[in-house]
Amino acid sequence: MAGRKDGDRPTQVTGADSSAWAQELLEHLRPSGRDVRRVVAWLADAVQGTACLQDHTGHLLAGTTTPLQENLVADLVNGRLASAAWDDTGRHLRLVRVAQPQSAAAGVLAVSRAAPFDRRTADIVTHTAQVVELLLRARESTAAGRRLERATSDLRLAILQLLMVEDTVSARRVAAGLWPGLLDTDSACVYVIEGCAEERDRIAEDCLDATEEQALVVRCPAVDAHVIVVTPRDAAADQLRSLVVRRPGTILGGSAPNTLARTATAYGQAVSALAVARFRPDKQAVYAERTHPERLMDPAVLHRWTADVLRPLDTLAHHTRAELLATTRLGLEFTAVNAAKVLGVSRNTVRARMERVETLLRADFSDLTARAVVHLVLNAQIGLAEQAHPAVANDTAQPRLADLLAGPALHTWAGDLLARLDADARDLRRTLRTWIAAGGNAERTAQTLGVHAQTVREHVRSAEPVLERQLLAAGSDLYEVVLAHLALGDLDQPALCRANRDHPDRPVHG
């Protein structure tokens, strides 16, 4: 048995005989061939024997297990020897110390063959050990990079989730450490880019490059094919549009400018615009700044009515109240499962919070009219909180939903919107009204109208491009259409408004 002290390893190979195997060994350093297991397998074939690579604990990393003397391995692992040769009956071994990244100890590359090692095979073993060290360092560097990418991605998601629940202070604090100034803005736009799920990571990287990391880029936790971009003051709009042009098969939907506190609202707008973009030649759309029902209502009356409806939540702790309202706002826009993924909580948590709000407001969220009215309340609560409201006399009667819906401007808007359906001979308006009254259930609607459920779905789907709103997916678009029906008296007002008006001072527990 013979050993060589660390530092005595040869570093140069000479002679024409070495050129062929040296070239083959170098091929394993190409980006497409960097695989330690393949290198060890190549080594065994090159020396016409067997080879194995094990770490400092004896765990096999590559190759075929080879019996080794424990004392000799310990000397190599601890750095007392750089390499060793051991000749046994019918077996000749060469062992070389291989440094391991992130570890004071080292691994061992062991090669065994029936014939003695000559200069050529000894050189192959020594230089292969050097290549293995390089590949291990490269693998660790790649792994560390991926860990950093995952951590950064998780941090971006955490910031988005804080914005979704209106915790802008915490979101700014978290973002300030890595992206100073990113959220130092009064307004922002949200974009959603849709591609295939397999390409999402590449699309996210392209978004980061296009925005020069001056936007919050998040892989959507709810939809595998979506990338969410929150950009201050719509600064990255042109870059994102250009990105979609360069990447066939991608679709872009954008929101209108919103305050950071309304990130969840902006996200809903972007998803709504995404549905419109699918039918456009350039596959891009921005949420239209159309007239929304709440803008046609008296702001002072809307403010008082909103406060009256939400009064049962006023006894809750501030953070609990904010948590319930933010969760309900998202839960009304999306499914409980997707809302849970966006918020980073379980779907049971989302449902429990929404059920608590149902109890407090005496609402039934299976009723689309109740969902639409509560959605109006929550949106008005955010929008009106940012505005000054004219004083209302103390002796003024508490406003009712009927008072808000009775305005001539709202009545005209509702009539014009639903009148678009009158031109269709299939009476889409009747189908849509019945479908809303049935809670969006096609089967119950079909029984009421005496048609097939698929016919109901086709009628509702046909109404979407006419009204320029998504209906089959619950959200802001559908709730606006429901409010239009309520304003015209085509649907009964939901029970929650009547219950709260009948018992304005009765405490509610939930």
Short mmCIF file of C-alpha atoms in Angstrom, two decimals:
data_model
loop_
_atom_site.label_atom_id
_atom_site.label_comp_id
_atom_site.label_asym_id
_atom_site.label_seq_id
_atom_site.Cartn_x
_atom_site.Cartn_y
_atom_site.Cartn_z
CA MET A 1 0.00 0.00 0.00
CA ALA A 2 1.27 3.49 -0.85
CA GLY A 3 -0.02 6.98 -0.24
CA ARG A 4 0.81 10.53 -1.34
CA LYS A 5 0.59 13.63 0.83
CA ASP A 6 -1.93 16.29 -0.08
CA GLY A 7 -0.50 18.83 -2.52
CA ASP A 8 1.55 16.29 -4.52
CA ARG A 9 -1.19 15.68 -7.12
CA PRO A 10 0.10 16.02 -10.74
CA THR A 11 -1.56 18.78 -12.71
CA GLN A 12 -0.37 18.19 -16.29
CA VAL A 13 -0.71 15.37 -18.77
CA THR A 14 1.70 15.00 -21.66
CA GLY A 15 2.13 12.71 -24.60
CA ALA A 16 0.01 11.98 -27.65
CA ASP A 17 -1.45 8.90 -25.96
CA SER A 18 -3.28 11.15 -23.52
CA SER A 19 -5.00 13.32 -26.12
CA ALA A 20 -7.91 10.98 -26.89
CA TRP A 21 -9.03 10.25 -23.33
CA ALA A 22 -8.31 13.84 -22.24
CA GLN A 23 -10.61 15.13 -24.97
CA GLU A 24 -13.33 12.70 -23.90
CA LEU A 25 -12.94 13.82 -20.29
CA LEU A 26 -13.19 17.49 -21.25
CA GLU A 27 -16.45 16.79 -23.08
CA HIS A 28 -17.99 16.08 -19.68
CA LEU A 29 -17.42 19.71 -18.71
CA ARG A 30 -19.71 21.00 -21.45
CA PRO A 31 -23.05 22.36 -20.14
CA SER A 32 -24.96 19.51 -21.79
CA GLY A 33 -22.76 16.79 -20.26
CA ARG A 34 -22.22 17.86 -16.64
CA ASP A 35 -23.20 14.72 -14.78
CA VAL A 36 -20.98 13.21 -12.07
CA ARG A 37 -22.49 9.76 -12.52
CA ARG A 38 -21.69 9.77 -16.23
CA VAL A 39 -18.10 10.84 -15.51
CA VAL A 40 -17.60 8.00 -13.00
CA ALA A 41 -19.10 5.52 -15.46
CA TRP A 42 -16.79 6.83 -18.17
CA LEU A 43 -13.81 6.44 -15.81
CA ALA A 44 -14.61 2.80 -15.13
CA ASP A 45 -14.81 2.12 -18.85
CA ALA A 46 -11.61 4.07 -19.61
CA VAL A 47 -9.50 2.07 -17.14
CA GLN A 48 -11.33 -1.21 -17.88
CA GLY A 49 -12.37 -1.68 -14.29
CA THR A 50 -14.90 -0.34 -11.77
CA ALA A 51 -15.17 3.07 -10.13
CA CYS A 52 -17.15 4.59 -7.30
CA LEU A 53 -17.54 8.00 -5.69
CA GLN A 54 -18.58 8.24 -2.05
CA ASP A 55 -18.94 11.17 0.33
CA HIS A 56 -17.19 11.58 3.68
CA THR A 57 -19.88 9.47 5.40
CA GLY A 58 -19.39 6.53 3.02
CA HIS A 59 -22.63 7.23 1.12
CA LEU A 60 -22.37 6.15 -2.52
CA LEU A 61 -22.77 9.11 -4.88
CA ALA A 62 -21.97 7.39 -8.17
CA GLY A 63 -20.59 4.16 -9.60
CA THR A 64 -20.40 0.65 -8.17
CA THR A 65 -19.80 -0.03 -4.47
CA THR A 66 -16.23 -1.17 -3.84
CA PRO A 67 -14.91 -2.63 -0.54
CA LEU A 68 -12.32 -0.22 0.91
CA GLN A 69 -10.09 -0.18 3.97
CA GLU A 70 -11.68 2.11 6.56
CA ASN A 71 -8.40 3.46 7.90
CA LEU A 72 -7.19 4.41 4.44
CA VAL A 73 -10.47 6.09 3.60
CA ALA A 74 -10.33 8.03 6.90
CA ASP A 75 -6.89 9.38 6.05
CA LEU A 76 -8.16 10.59 2.70
CA VAL A 77 -11.35 12.09 4.11
CA ASN A 78 -9.49 13.97 6.85
CA GLY A 79 -6.86 15.32 4.47
CA ARG A 80 -3.85 13.36 5.73
CA LEU A 81 -3.46 11.86 2.26
CA ALA A 82 -4.35 13.21 -1.19
CA SER A 83 -4.29 9.80 -2.90
CA ALA A 84 -3.40 6.19 -2.23
CA ALA A 85 -2.66 2.99 -4.11
CA TRP A 86 -3.48 -0.46 -2.79
CA ASP A 87 -2.59 -3.74 -4.45
CA ASP A 88 -4.45 -6.81 -3.25
CA THR A 89 -4.59 -10.34 -4.62
CA GLY A 90 -6.15 -10.06 -8.05
CA ARG A 91 -7.19 -6.45 -7.46
CA HIS A 92 -5.45 -3.11 -7.84
CA LEU A 93 -7.02 0.05 -6.38
CA ARG A 94 -6.39 3.75 -6.73
CA LEU A 95 -8.09 6.14 -4.26
CA VAL A 96 -8.13 9.93 -4.70
CA ARG A 97 -9.39 12.56 -2.29
CA VAL A 98 -12.20 14.69 -3.79
CA ALA A 99 -13.00 18.00 -2.07
CA GLN A 100 -16.69 18.52 -1.30
CA PRO A 101 -18.36 21.95 -1.40
CA GLN A 102 -19.77 23.21 1.90
CA SER A 103 -17.85 20.53 3.83
CA ALA A 104 -14.51 20.45 5.66
CA ALA A 105 -14.28 16.70 5.00
CA ALA A 106 -13.84 15.22 1.53
CA GLY A 107 -15.18 12.38 -0.53
CA VAL A 108 -13.23 9.55 -2.09
CA LEU A 109 -13.00 8.44 -5.72
CA ALA A 110 -12.00 4.75 -5.78
CA VAL A 111 -11.02 2.83 -8.92
CA SER A 112 -10.39 -0.92 -9.10
CA ARG A 113 -9.00 -3.00 -11.96
CA ALA A 114 -7.50 -6.45 -12.45
CA ALA A 115 -4.28 -5.19 -14.09
CA PRO A 116 -1.76 -2.91 -12.36
CA PHE A 117 -2.15 0.83 -13.00
CA ASP A 118 0.29 2.18 -15.58
CA ARG A 119 1.10 5.84 -16.16
CA ARG A 120 -1.83 6.33 -18.52
CA THR A 121 -4.52 4.87 -16.26
CA ALA A 122 -3.07 6.62 -13.20
CA ASP A 123 -3.26 9.94 -15.04
CA ILE A 124 -6.85 9.23 -16.08
CA VAL A 125 -7.84 8.62 -12.43
CA THR A 126 -6.07 11.75 -11.18
CA HIS A 127 -7.53 14.09 -13.77
CA THR A 128 -10.99 12.57 -13.51
CA ALA A 129 -10.89 13.38 -9.80
CA GLN A 130 -10.20 17.01 -10.68
CA VAL A 131 -13.14 17.07 -13.10
CA VAL A 132 -15.40 15.51 -10.47
CA GLU A 133 -14.41 18.26 -8.00
CA LEU A 134 -15.30 20.91 -10.56
CA LEU A 135 -18.66 19.30 -11.28
CA LEU A 136 -19.48 19.01 -7.57
CA ARG A 137 -18.68 22.70 -7.08
CA ALA A 138 -20.79 23.61 -10.11
CA ARG A 139 -23.68 21.48 -8.84
CA GLU A 140 -23.54 23.11 -5.42
CA SER A 141 -23.37 26.56 -6.99
CA THR A 142 -26.39 25.74 -9.15
CA ALA A 143 -28.27 24.35 -6.15
CA ALA A 144 -27.45 27.45 -4.11
CA GLY A 145 -28.69 29.63 -6.96
CA ARG A 146 -31.92 27.68 -7.14
CA ARG A 147 -32.41 27.98 -3.38
CA LEU A 148 -31.91 31.72 -3.66
CA GLU A 149 -34.37 31.90 -6.56
CA ARG A 150 -36.97 29.95 -4.58
CA ALA A 151 -36.47 32.15 -1.53
CA THR A 152 -36.80 35.30 -3.63
CA SER A 153 -39.88 33.91 -5.37
CA ASP A 154 -41.45 33.06 -2.00
CA LEU A 155 -40.69 36.57 -0.77
CA ARG A 156 -42.39 38.12 -3.81
CA LEU A 157 -45.44 35.94 -3.18
CA ALA A 158 -45.50 36.99 0.50
CA ILE A 159 -45.47 40.66 -0.55
CA LEU A 160 -48.35 40.07 -2.97
CA GLN A 161 -50.35 38.28 -0.28
CA LEU A 162 -49.84 41.22 2.09
CA LEU A 163 -51.08 43.58 -0.62
CA MET A 164 -54.09 41.36 -1.23
CA VAL A 165 -55.22 41.80 2.38
CA GLU A 166 -54.51 45.56 2.24
CA ASP A 167 -51.50 45.41 4.58
CA THR A 168 -49.51 47.89 2.52
CA VAL A 169 -47.30 48.95 5.44
CA SER A 170 -45.96 45.42 5.98
CA ALA A 171 -45.67 44.86 2.23
CA ARG A 172 -43.49 47.95 1.87
CA ARG A 173 -41.31 46.90 4.79
CA VAL A 174 -40.72 43.44 3.35
CA ALA A 175 -40.00 44.79 -0.13
CA ALA A 176 -37.65 47.54 1.06
CA GLY A 177 -34.87 45.08 1.96
CA LEU A 178 -34.43 43.66 -1.54
CA TRP A 179 -36.19 46.13 -3.84
CA PRO A 180 -35.87 49.62 -2.33
CA GLY A 181 -38.54 51.98 -3.61
CA LEU A 182 -40.51 49.28 -5.41
CA LEU A 183 -43.75 50.02 -3.54
CA ASP A 184 -43.13 53.70 -2.83
CA THR A 185 -46.09 54.62 -4.99
CA ASP A 186 -49.62 55.91 -4.63
CA SER A 187 -51.00 53.88 -7.52
CA ALA A 188 -50.14 50.67 -9.30
CA CYS A 189 -51.42 48.43 -12.07
CA VAL A 190 -51.68 44.66 -12.01
CA TYR A 191 -51.04 42.57 -15.11
CA VAL A 192 -51.64 38.86 -15.59
CA ILE A 193 -49.73 37.04 -18.31
CA GLU A 194 -51.03 33.64 -19.36
CA GLY A 195 -48.97 31.04 -21.18
CA CYS A 196 -48.51 27.29 -20.88
CA ALA A 197 -47.65 26.02 -17.40
CA GLU A 198 -44.42 24.43 -18.64
CA GLU A 199 -43.12 27.82 -19.81
CA ARG A 200 -44.19 29.83 -16.76
CA ASP A 201 -40.74 30.01 -15.14
CA ARG A 202 -39.24 31.30 -18.39
CA ILE A 203 -42.07 33.83 -18.75
CA ALA A 204 -41.49 35.04 -15.18
CA GLU A 205 -37.78 35.49 -15.91
CA ASP A 206 -38.63 37.41 -19.08
CA CYS A 207 -40.93 39.67 -17.05
CA LEU A 208 -38.14 40.37 -14.56
CA ASP A 209 -35.76 41.20 -17.40
CA ALA A 210 -38.31 43.35 -19.23
CA THR A 211 -39.15 45.36 -16.12
CA GLU A 212 -35.52 45.46 -14.93
CA GLU A 213 -36.81 44.12 -11.61
CA GLN A 214 -38.68 47.39 -11.00
CA ALA A 215 -41.96 45.50 -10.72
CA LEU A 216 -43.27 42.78 -8.43
CA VAL A 217 -43.29 39.56 -10.51
CA VAL A 218 -45.05 36.58 -8.92
CA ARG A 219 -45.81 33.08 -10.15
CA CYS A 220 -49.54 32.86 -9.47
CA PRO A 221 -50.20 30.39 -6.63
CA ALA A 222 -53.71 29.67 -7.90
CA VAL A 223 -53.29 29.19 -11.68
CA ASP A 224 -50.21 27.36 -12.95
CA ALA A 225 -50.22 29.15 -16.30
CA HIS A 226 -50.35 32.69 -14.85
CA VAL A 227 -47.66 35.21 -13.92
CA ILE A 228 -48.80 38.26 -11.92
CA VAL A 229 -46.99 41.59 -12.29
CA VAL A 230 -47.63 44.55 -10.00
CA THR A 231 -46.04 47.61 -11.57
CA PRO A 232 -45.90 51.06 -9.96
CA ARG A 233 -47.86 53.70 -11.89
CA ASP A 234 -48.18 51.42 -14.92
CA ALA A 235 -44.47 52.00 -15.62
CA ALA A 236 -43.88 48.59 -17.24
CA ALA A 237 -46.91 48.46 -19.53
CA ASP A 238 -45.00 48.89 -22.81
CA GLN A 239 -42.36 46.33 -21.85
CA LEU A 240 -44.97 43.72 -20.95
CA ARG A 241 -46.88 44.31 -24.17
CA SER A 242 -43.68 43.89 -26.17
CA LEU A 243 -42.91 40.69 -24.29
CA VAL A 244 -46.27 39.19 -25.29
CA VAL A 245 -45.65 40.13 -28.92
CA ARG A 246 -42.30 38.32 -28.81
CA ARG A 247 -43.79 35.21 -27.19
CA PRO A 248 -46.53 33.67 -29.36
CA GLY A 249 -49.11 31.81 -27.30
CA THR A 250 -49.09 34.26 -24.38
CA ILE A 251 -52.00 36.51 -23.40
CA LEU A 252 -51.92 39.76 -21.40
CA GLY A 253 -54.63 41.29 -19.24
CA GLY A 254 -54.12 44.53 -17.31
CA SER A 255 -55.98 46.49 -14.67
CA ALA A 256 -56.78 50.17 -14.44
CA PRO A 257 -54.57 52.16 -12.04
CA ASN A 258 -55.53 51.49 -8.42
CA THR A 259 -54.10 52.33 -5.03
CA LEU A 260 -51.93 49.65 -3.43
CA ALA A 261 -54.73 48.97 -0.94
CA ARG A 262 -56.88 47.91 -3.89
CA THR A 263 -54.43 45.35 -5.27
CA ALA A 264 -57.05 42.60 -4.92
CA THR A 265 -59.50 44.70 -6.95
CA ALA A 266 -56.83 45.39 -9.56
CA TYR A 267 -56.06 41.67 -9.75
CA GLY A 268 -59.72 40.93 -10.44
CA GLN A 269 -59.71 43.57 -13.18
CA ALA A 270 -56.64 42.03 -14.79
CA VAL A 271 -58.21 38.57 -14.80
CA SER A 272 -61.36 40.06 -16.35
CA ALA A 273 -59.29 41.78 -19.03
CA LEU A 274 -57.47 38.51 -19.68
CA ALA A 275 -60.76 36.93 -20.73
CA VAL A 276 -61.30 39.73 -23.24
CA ALA A 277 -57.72 39.43 -24.55
CA ARG A 278 -58.32 35.84 -25.65
CA PHE A 279 -60.60 37.07 -28.41
CA ARG A 280 -58.40 39.92 -29.61
CA PRO A 281 -55.90 39.55 -32.48
CA ASP A 282 -53.01 40.98 -30.43
CA LYS A 283 -53.99 38.88 -27.36
CA GLN A 284 -53.84 41.94 -25.09
CA ALA A 285 -56.47 43.90 -23.19
CA VAL A 286 -56.63 46.44 -20.39
CA TYR A 287 -59.62 46.65 -18.08
CA ALA A 288 -62.01 49.19 -19.53
CA GLU A 289 -62.72 52.21 -17.37
CA ARG A 290 -66.42 51.77 -17.90
CA THR A 291 -69.11 53.24 -15.71
CA HIS A 292 -69.47 51.18 -12.55
CA PRO A 293 -72.77 51.11 -10.64
CA GLU A 294 -71.35 52.61 -7.43
CA ARG A 295 -70.19 55.69 -9.37
CA LEU A 296 -73.78 56.45 -10.25
CA MET A 297 -74.89 56.44 -6.61
CA ASP A 298 -74.91 59.40 -4.22
CA PRO A 299 -71.48 59.15 -2.48
CA ALA A 300 -72.76 60.39 0.88
CA VAL A 301 -75.72 58.02 0.88
CA LEU A 302 -73.55 55.14 -0.33
CA HIS A 303 -71.08 55.86 2.47
CA ARG A 304 -73.76 55.82 5.17
CA TRP A 305 -75.41 52.72 3.76
CA THR A 306 -72.06 50.88 3.56
CA ALA A 307 -71.25 51.77 7.18
CA ASP A 308 -74.72 50.64 8.23
CA VAL A 309 -74.42 47.26 6.51
CA LEU A 310 -70.96 46.64 7.97
CA ARG A 311 -71.85 47.84 11.47
CA PRO A 312 -72.13 44.25 12.85
CA LEU A 313 -68.36 43.90 12.25
CA ASP A 314 -67.45 47.09 14.13
CA THR A 315 -67.19 45.30 17.48
CA LEU A 316 -64.40 43.06 16.17
CA ALA A 317 -60.73 43.81 16.68
CA HIS A 318 -59.34 45.94 13.86
CA HIS A 319 -57.03 43.24 12.45
CA THR A 320 -59.79 40.61 12.64
CA ARG A 321 -62.24 42.88 10.84
CA ALA A 322 -59.70 43.68 8.12
CA GLU A 323 -58.84 39.99 7.71
CA LEU A 324 -62.49 38.98 7.35
CA LEU A 325 -63.26 41.72 4.83
CA ALA A 326 -60.15 41.08 2.72
CA THR A 327 -60.79 37.33 2.62
CA THR A 328 -64.45 37.81 1.75
CA ARG A 329 -63.56 40.25 -1.01
CA LEU A 330 -61.30 37.68 -2.66
CA GLY A 331 -63.70 34.82 -1.91
CA LEU A 332 -66.46 36.64 -3.79
CA GLU A 333 -64.17 37.23 -6.77
CA PHE A 334 -62.73 33.72 -7.03
CA THR A 335 -63.35 30.19 -5.80
CA ALA A 336 -62.48 29.39 -2.19
CA VAL A 337 -59.62 27.19 -3.41
CA ASN A 338 -58.03 29.91 -5.55
CA ALA A 339 -58.62 32.62 -2.94
CA ALA A 340 -56.87 30.39 -0.40
CA LYS A 341 -53.86 29.94 -2.68
CA VAL A 342 -53.58 33.66 -3.32
CA LEU A 343 -53.81 34.44 0.42
CA GLY A 344 -51.54 31.59 1.48
CA VAL A 345 -54.11 29.98 3.80
CA SER A 346 -56.24 26.84 3.62
CA ARG A 347 -59.54 26.79 1.78
CA ASN A 348 -61.23 25.81 5.04
CA THR A 349 -59.90 29.05 6.54
CA VAL A 350 -61.35 31.04 3.65
CA ARG A 351 -64.72 29.31 4.03
CA ALA A 352 -64.74 29.76 7.80
CA ARG A 353 -64.03 33.50 7.50
CA MET A 354 -66.70 33.94 4.83
CA GLU A 355 -69.23 31.98 6.88
CA ARG A 356 -68.52 34.28 9.80
CA VAL A 357 -69.21 37.31 7.60
CA GLU A 358 -72.40 35.63 6.38
CA THR A 359 -73.54 35.24 9.97
CA LEU A 360 -72.66 38.79 10.95
CA LEU A 361 -74.36 40.32 7.90
CA ARG A 362 -77.27 37.84 7.91
CA ALA A 363 -76.38 37.06 4.31
CA ASP A 364 -76.63 33.91 2.22
CA PHE A 365 -73.72 33.70 -0.18
CA SER A 366 -75.44 30.98 -2.18
CA ASP A 367 -77.75 33.82 -3.33
CA LEU A 368 -76.14 35.72 -6.20
CA THR A 369 -78.01 38.90 -5.31
CA ALA A 370 -76.61 38.76 -1.75
CA ARG A 371 -73.11 38.17 -3.10
CA ALA A 372 -73.48 41.11 -5.50
CA VAL A 373 -74.69 43.47 -2.78
CA VAL A 374 -71.94 42.47 -0.33
CA HIS A 375 -69.42 42.83 -3.14
CA LEU A 376 -70.77 46.36 -3.70
CA VAL A 377 -70.43 47.08 0.02
CA LEU A 378 -66.81 45.88 0.15
CA ASN A 379 -65.78 47.78 -2.97
CA ALA A 380 -67.53 50.92 -1.74
CA GLN A 381 -65.81 50.57 1.61
CA ILE A 382 -62.37 50.76 -0.06
CA GLY A 383 -63.22 53.41 -2.62
CA LEU A 384 -65.09 55.71 -0.27
CA ALA A 385 -62.45 55.44 2.44
CA GLU A 386 -60.13 57.37 0.12
CA GLN A 387 -62.59 60.23 -0.39
CA ALA A 388 -64.06 62.99 1.73
CA HIS A 389 -67.79 62.74 2.27
CA PRO A 390 -70.25 65.60 2.71
CA ALA A 391 -71.92 65.76 6.09
CA VAL A 392 -75.34 64.21 6.45
CA ALA A 393 -77.79 65.51 9.04
CA ASN A 394 -78.16 63.32 12.11
CA ASP A 395 -81.93 63.21 11.74
CA THR A 396 -81.66 61.88 8.19
CA ALA A 397 -83.18 58.41 7.90
CA GLN A 398 -80.77 55.53 7.50
CA PRO A 399 -80.42 54.81 3.75
CA ARG A 400 -81.62 51.57 2.23
CA LEU A 401 -80.46 49.63 -0.80
CA ALA A 402 -83.69 50.63 -2.51
CA ASP A 403 -82.69 54.28 -2.09
CA LEU A 404 -79.35 53.65 -3.78
CA LEU A 405 -80.92 51.71 -6.64
CA ALA A 406 -83.68 54.26 -7.29
CA GLY A 407 -81.45 56.95 -8.79
CA PRO A 408 -82.25 57.90 -12.41
CA ALA A 409 -78.63 57.65 -13.54
CA LEU A 410 -78.30 54.09 -12.25
CA HIS A 411 -81.68 53.17 -13.75
CA THR A 412 -80.61 54.47 -17.15
CA TRP A 413 -77.29 52.62 -16.97
CA ALA A 414 -79.00 49.36 -16.03
CA GLY A 415 -81.61 49.71 -18.77
CA ASP A 416 -79.01 50.42 -21.45
CA LEU A 417 -76.84 47.50 -20.33
CA LEU A 418 -79.53 44.81 -20.30
CA ALA A 419 -81.26 46.19 -23.41
CA ARG A 420 -78.28 44.88 -25.40
CA LEU A 421 -79.72 41.38 -24.93
CA ASP A 422 -83.11 42.22 -26.45
CA ALA A 423 -81.90 41.84 -30.03
CA ASP A 424 -81.35 38.10 -29.61
CA ALA A 425 -84.43 36.07 -30.51
CA ARG A 426 -83.52 33.39 -27.94
CA ASP A 427 -84.60 35.71 -25.12
CA LEU A 428 -81.21 35.72 -23.47
CA ARG A 429 -82.48 38.27 -21.00
CA ARG A 430 -85.08 35.91 -19.55
CA THR A 431 -82.56 33.07 -19.35
CA LEU A 432 -80.01 35.28 -17.61
CA ARG A 433 -82.54 36.63 -15.12
CA THR A 434 -83.76 33.13 -14.26
CA TRP A 435 -80.20 31.82 -14.02
CA ILE A 436 -79.22 34.55 -11.55
CA ALA A 437 -82.33 33.88 -9.47
CA ALA A 438 -81.33 30.19 -9.39
CA GLY A 439 -77.93 31.07 -7.93
CA GLY A 440 -76.12 30.47 -11.21
CA ASN A 441 -77.25 26.82 -11.32
CA ALA A 442 -77.89 25.73 -14.89
CA GLU A 443 -79.86 22.61 -13.91
CA ARG A 444 -82.37 24.49 -11.73
CA THR A 445 -82.69 27.18 -14.40
CA ALA A 446 -83.38 24.52 -17.04
CA GLN A 447 -86.17 23.01 -14.91
CA THR A 448 -87.79 26.42 -14.47
CA LEU A 449 -87.62 27.30 -18.17
CA GLY A 450 -88.33 23.80 -19.47
CA VAL A 451 -85.11 23.58 -21.53
CA HIS A 452 -81.89 21.61 -21.38
CA ALA A 453 -79.14 22.69 -18.98
CA GLN A 454 -76.70 22.93 -21.87
CA THR A 455 -79.04 25.40 -23.55
CA VAL A 456 -78.92 27.54 -20.42
CA ARG A 457 -75.13 27.51 -20.42
CA GLU A 458 -75.05 28.42 -24.14
CA HIS A 459 -77.42 31.34 -23.54
CA VAL A 460 -75.34 32.66 -20.65
CA ARG A 461 -72.16 32.22 -22.64
CA SER A 462 -73.74 34.05 -25.58
CA ALA A 463 -74.64 36.96 -23.31
CA GLU A 464 -71.01 37.48 -22.27
CA PRO A 465 -69.71 39.17 -25.48
CA VAL A 466 -72.92 41.20 -25.79
CA LEU A 467 -72.59 42.59 -22.26
CA GLU A 468 -68.76 42.59 -22.48
CA ARG A 469 -68.61 40.86 -19.10
CA GLN A 470 -67.69 37.43 -17.77
CA LEU A 471 -70.71 35.70 -16.32
CA LEU A 472 -69.90 32.03 -15.88
CA ALA A 473 -66.93 32.92 -13.65
CA ALA A 474 -68.17 34.67 -10.50
CA GLY A 475 -66.64 38.09 -10.01
CA SER A 476 -67.09 41.82 -10.55
CA ASP A 477 -68.54 41.44 -14.05
CA LEU A 478 -71.31 39.12 -12.92
CA TYR A 479 -72.13 41.23 -9.87
CA GLU A 480 -72.54 44.36 -12.01
CA VAL A 481 -75.09 42.51 -14.15
CA VAL A 482 -76.90 41.35 -11.01
CA LEU A 483 -77.04 44.95 -9.71
CA ALA A 484 -78.47 46.05 -13.07
CA HIS A 485 -81.32 43.56 -12.61
CA LEU A 486 -81.87 44.80 -9.05
CA ALA A 487 -81.94 48.43 -10.19
CA LEU A 488 -84.66 47.64 -12.74
CA GLY A 489 -86.66 45.60 -10.25
CA ASP A 490 -86.20 42.41 -12.29
CA LEU A 491 -84.92 40.56 -9.19
CA ASP A 492 -85.90 40.72 -5.53
CA GLN A 493 -83.53 42.45 -3.15
CA PRO A 494 -81.50 40.05 -0.98
CA ALA A 495 -82.59 39.24 2.55
CA LEU A 496 -79.55 40.72 4.28
CA CYS A 497 -80.58 44.29 3.52
CA ARG A 498 -84.12 43.82 4.81
CA ALA A 499 -82.91 41.97 7.94
CA ASN A 500 -80.40 44.66 8.84
CA ARG A 501 -82.94 47.41 8.29
CA ASP A 502 -85.59 45.65 10.36
CA HIS A 503 -83.23 45.23 13.33
CA PRO A 504 -80.71 48.08 13.11
CA ASP A 505 -79.79 48.06 16.79
CA ARG A 506 -79.97 44.36 17.56
CA PRO A 507 -76.50 42.95 18.39
CA VAL A 508 -75.27 40.13 16.22
CA HIS A 509 -72.77 37.49 17.38
CA GLY A 510 -70.55 35.46 15.06
#
